[in-house]
CSV table of C-alpha atoms in Angstrom, one decimal:
chain,number,residue,atom,x,y,z
X,92,MET,CA,-20.4,4.5,22.0
X,93,LEU,CA,-18.4,6.4,19.4
X,94,ARG,CA,-15.3,6.4,21.7
X,95,ARG,CA,-15.7,2.6,22.1
X,96,LEU,CA,-15.9,2.3,18.2
X,97,TYR,CA,-12.8,4.7,17.8
X,98,ASP,CA,-10.7,2.4,20.6
X,99,TRP,CA,-12.2,-0.7,18.6
X,100,THR,CA,-10.8,0.5,15.4
X,101,MET,CA,-7.2,1.9,16.5
X,102,ASP,CA,-6.9,-1.6,18.3
X,103,LEU,CA,-8.0,-3.6,15.0
X,104,ALA,CA,-5.5,-1.2,13.1
X,105,GLY,CA,-2.6,-2.5,15.1
X,106,HIS,CA,-3.9,-6.3,14.7
X,107,ARG,CA,-1.6,-8.7,12.9
X,108,HIS,CA,-4.1,-9.1,10.0
X,109,ALA,CA,-4.7,-5.5,9.3
X,110,LEU,CA,-2.2,-5.3,6.2
X,111,ALA,CA,-4.4,-8.2,4.6
X,112,ALA,CA,-7.6,-6.3,5.4
X,113,LEU,CA,-6.3,-3.2,3.8
X,114,ALA,CA,-5.3,-5.1,0.9
X,115,VAL,CA,-8.5,-6.4,0.5
X,116,VAL,CA,-10.5,-3.2,0.7
X,117,SER,CA,-8.0,-1.8,-1.5
X,118,PHE,CA,-8.7,-4.4,-4.1
X,119,ALA,CA,-12.1,-4.5,-4.1
X,120,GLU,CA,-12.5,-0.5,-3.7
X,121,SER,CA,-10.5,-0.4,-7.4
X,122,SER,CA,-13.3,-2.7,-9.3
X,123,PHE,CA,-16.5,-2.5,-7.3
X,124,PHE,CA,-16.8,-1.5,-3.5
X,125,PRO,CA,-17.5,1.9,-2.6
X,126,ILE,CA,-15.6,2.4,0.3
X,127,PRO,CA,-12.1,3.9,-0.3
X,128,PRO,CA,-9.0,2.2,1.6
X,129,ASP,CA,-8.1,5.7,3.4
X,130,ILE,CA,-10.6,4.8,6.1
X,131,LEU,CA,-8.3,2.1,7.1
X,132,ILE,CA,-5.0,3.7,6.1
X,133,ILE,CA,-5.5,6.6,8.7
X,134,PRO,CA,-6.2,4.2,11.7
X,135,MET,CA,-3.6,2.1,10.8
X,136,VAL,CA,-0.5,4.7,10.4
X,137,LEU,CA,-1.8,6.5,13.5
X,138,ALA,CA,-1.5,3.3,15.3
X,139,ALA,CA,1.7,2.1,14.0
X,140,ARG,CA,3.7,5.1,12.7
X,141,HIS,CA,6.7,3.1,11.9
X,142,ARG,CA,4.5,1.1,9.4
X,143,ALA,CA,3.4,4.0,7.3
X,144,TRP,CA,5.4,2.9,4.1
X,145,LEU,CA,4.8,-0.4,4.3
X,146,ILE,CA,0.9,0.8,4.5
X,147,ALA,CA,1.0,2.7,1.7
X,148,THR,CA,3.2,0.2,-0.4
X,149,VAL,CA,0.2,-2.8,0.3
X,150,CYS,CA,-2.4,-0.2,-0.3
X,151,THR,CA,-0.7,0.9,-3.7
X,152,VAL,CA,-0.4,-2.7,-5.0
X,153,ALA,CA,-3.6,-4.1,-4.0
X,154,SER,CA,-5.3,-1.1,-5.6
X,155,VAL,CA,-3.5,-1.5,-8.9
X,156,ALA,CA,-4.3,-5.1,-9.1
X,157,GLY,CA,-7.8,-4.3,-7.9
X,158,GLY,CA,-7.8,-1.7,-11.1
X,159,LEU,CA,-6.8,-4.5,-13.5
X,160,ALA,CA,-9.8,-6.8,-12.1
X,161,GLY,CA,-11.9,-3.3,-13.1
X,162,TYR,CA,-10.2,-3.5,-16.3
X,163,ALA,CA,-10.8,-7.1,-16.7
X,164,ILE,CA,-14.8,-6.5,-16.1
X,165,GLY,CA,-14.9,-3.7,-18.6
X,166,ALA,CA,-13.3,-5.7,-21.2
X,167,LEU,CA,-14.7,-9.2,-20.7
X,168,LEU,CA,-17.6,-8.6,-18.5
X,169,TYR,CA,-19.5,-5.1,-19.3
X,170,ASP,CA,-22.8,-6.3,-19.8
X,171,THR,CA,-23.1,-8.6,-17.1
X,172,LEU,CA,-21.1,-7.0,-14.5
X,173,GLY,CA,-19.7,-3.8,-15.5
X,174,GLN,CA,-22.6,-1.9,-16.7
X,175,PRO,CA,-24.7,-2.6,-13.4
X,176,ILE,CA,-21.8,-1.2,-11.5
X,177,VAL,CA,-21.4,1.8,-13.5
X,178,SER,CA,-25.3,2.5,-13.4
X,179,PHE,CA,-24.8,2.1,-9.3
X,180,TYR,CA,-22.4,5.1,-9.3
X,181,GLY,CA,-25.1,7.4,-11.3
X,182,TYR,CA,-22.9,7.2,-14.5
X,183,GLY,CA,-25.2,5.3,-16.5
X,184,ALA,CA,-26.9,8.2,-18.6
X,185,GLN,CA,-23.6,10.3,-19.0
X,186,TYR,CA,-21.3,7.1,-20.1
X,187,GLU,CA,-21.7,7.5,-23.6
X,188,GLN,CA,-20.3,11.0,-23.6
X,189,PHE,CA,-17.5,9.9,-20.8
X,190,GLN,CA,-16.4,7.3,-23.4
X,191,GLN,CA,-15.9,9.9,-26.1
X,192,ASP,CA,-13.9,12.0,-23.8
X,193,TYR,CA,-11.8,8.8,-22.7
X,194,GLU,CA,-10.9,8.1,-26.2
X,195,ALA,CA,-8.9,11.7,-26.2
X,196,TRP,CA,-8.1,12.0,-22.5
X,197,GLY,CA,-7.8,8.3,-21.6
X,198,ALA,CA,-4.2,8.1,-19.5
X,199,TRP,CA,-5.0,11.6,-18.1
X,200,ILE,CA,-8.5,10.4,-16.7
X,201,VAL,CA,-7.1,7.4,-15.2
X,202,ALA,CA,-4.0,9.5,-13.3
X,203,GLY,CA,-6.9,12.1,-12.3
X,204,ALA,CA,-9.2,9.6,-11.0
X,205,GLY,CA,-6.6,7.4,-9.2
X,206,PHE,CA,-5.6,10.4,-7.1
X,207,THR,CA,-8.9,12.1,-6.3
X,208,PRO,CA,-12.2,10.8,-4.7
X,209,PHE,CA,-13.9,10.2,-8.0
X,210,PRO,CA,-14.9,6.6,-8.2
X,211,TYR,CA,-11.8,4.9,-9.6
X,212,LYS,CA,-13.6,1.4,-10.3
X,213,VAL,CA,-15.7,3.6,-13.2
X,214,ILE,CA,-12.3,4.6,-14.7
X,215,THR,CA,-10.9,0.9,-14.5
X,216,ILE,CA,-13.9,-0.3,-15.8
X,217,THR,CA,-14.0,2.0,-18.9
X,218,SER,CA,-10.3,1.3,-19.4
X,219,GLY,CA,-11.2,-2.1,-20.3
X,220,VAL,CA,-14.3,-1.4,-22.3
X,221,MET,CA,-12.3,1.1,-24.2
X,222,ASN,CA,-9.3,-1.0,-24.4
X,223,LEU,CA,-6.9,1.7,-23.2
X,224,ASP,CA,-3.3,0.4,-23.6
X,225,ILE,CA,-2.7,-1.9,-20.5
X,226,LEU,CA,0.5,-0.6,-20.0
X,227,VAL,CA,-0.5,3.0,-19.9
X,228,PHE,CA,-3.1,2.2,-17.7
X,229,LEU,CA,-0.9,0.4,-15.4
X,230,ILE,CA,1.8,3.3,-15.1
X,231,ALA,CA,-1.2,5.8,-14.7
X,232,SER,CA,-2.8,3.7,-12.0
X,233,THR,CA,0.6,3.1,-10.4
X,234,ILE,CA,1.8,6.7,-10.3
X,235,SER,CA,-1.6,8.1,-9.2
X,236,ARG,CA,-2.8,5.7,-6.6
X,237,GLY,CA,0.8,5.5,-5.2
X,238,ALA,CA,0.9,9.4,-5.1
X,239,ARG,CA,-2.6,9.5,-3.2
X,240,PHE,CA,-1.5,6.8,-0.7
X,241,PHE,CA,2.1,7.7,0.0
X,242,ILE,CA,1.0,11.4,0.5
X,243,LEU,CA,-1.5,10.4,2.7
X,244,ALA,CA,0.8,8.1,4.6
X,245,ALA,CA,3.5,10.9,4.7
X,246,LEU,CA,1.1,13.4,6.2
X,247,LEU,CA,0.1,10.9,8.9
X,248,TRP,CA,3.8,9.9,9.9
X,249,GLN,CA,4.8,13.4,9.9
X,250,PHE,CA,1.8,14.8,11.8
X,251,GLY,CA,0.8,11.8,13.6
X,252,PRO,CA,0.6,12.3,17.1
X,253,PRO,CA,-1.0,15.8,16.9
X,254,ILE,CA,-3.7,14.5,14.5
X,255,ARG,CA,-4.4,11.7,16.7
X,256,GLY,CA,-4.7,13.9,19.7
X,257,PHE,CA,-7.2,16.3,17.6
X,258,ILE,CA,-9.4,13.4,16.6
X,259,GLU,CA,-9.7,12.0,20.0
X,260,ARG,CA,-10.4,15.4,21.4
X,261,HIS,CA,-13.1,16.3,18.7
X,262,LEU,CA,-14.3,12.8,17.8
X,263,PRO,CA,-18.2,13.3,17.9
X,264,LEU,CA,-17.8,16.3,15.8
X,265,LEU,CA,-15.3,14.6,13.3
X,266,ALA,CA,-17.7,11.5,12.9
X,267,THR,CA,-20.3,13.5,12.1
X,268,LEU,CA,-18.7,15.6,9.6
X,269,PHE,CA,-17.4,12.6,8.1
X,270,PHE,CA,-20.9,11.3,7.6
X,271,VAL,CA,-22.3,14.4,6.4
X,272,LEU,CA,-19.4,14.8,3.8
X,273,LEU,CA,-19.6,10.9,2.9
X,274,PHE,CA,-23.5,11.6,2.0
X,275,ALA,CA,-22.6,14.7,0.3
X,276,GLY,CA,-20.3,13.1,-1.9
X,277,PHE,CA,-22.3,10.3,-2.8
X,278,VAL,CA,-25.2,12.8,-3.7
X,279,ALA,CA,-22.6,15.0,-5.7
X,280,ILE,CA,-21.6,12.1,-7.7
X,281,ARG,CA,-24.9,10.8,-8.6
X,282,TYR,CA,-26.4,14.2,-9.5
X,283,LEU,CA,-23.3,16.4,-10.5
X,284,PHE,CA,-21.2,14.5,-12.8
């Protein structure tokens, strides 16, 4: 079953609408959706290595646009939409302290969260709530998100065939490890931050 799912994902990654799906996921992940676009970038670059830079560009542009949507949620709809999203990710109790830190380090927080697995949507919403300068927000988001997606694409472009072979040889173990890490990440985010 896992092999069929892997083959289906690789076929889907090479589909003519794969870039549009990546753009939608990247946009949504930056404002409210919990699944990172890396899950699509990896098979897409492995399936079509020659499109690595286009894939990274689409992901970056859509992610920054989604970040602007998150900014708008924070600036205009925090009470009705933003606060439930922040609470869903487990940041409701610490949000006041986070806002104080954000006043001092806003641009650096945006840049750091854009590059790391930290839920970027919490940062985009907070940027809107705190009225971070929109130009600073766009620059920090573009640099950090672009660096993240272009580094991933470059690594997959350079080492793609060996990575694909490794994944295909160790698929069950890697799938188990992925789900354990995903679950551990949600637990860590919920209880440690």
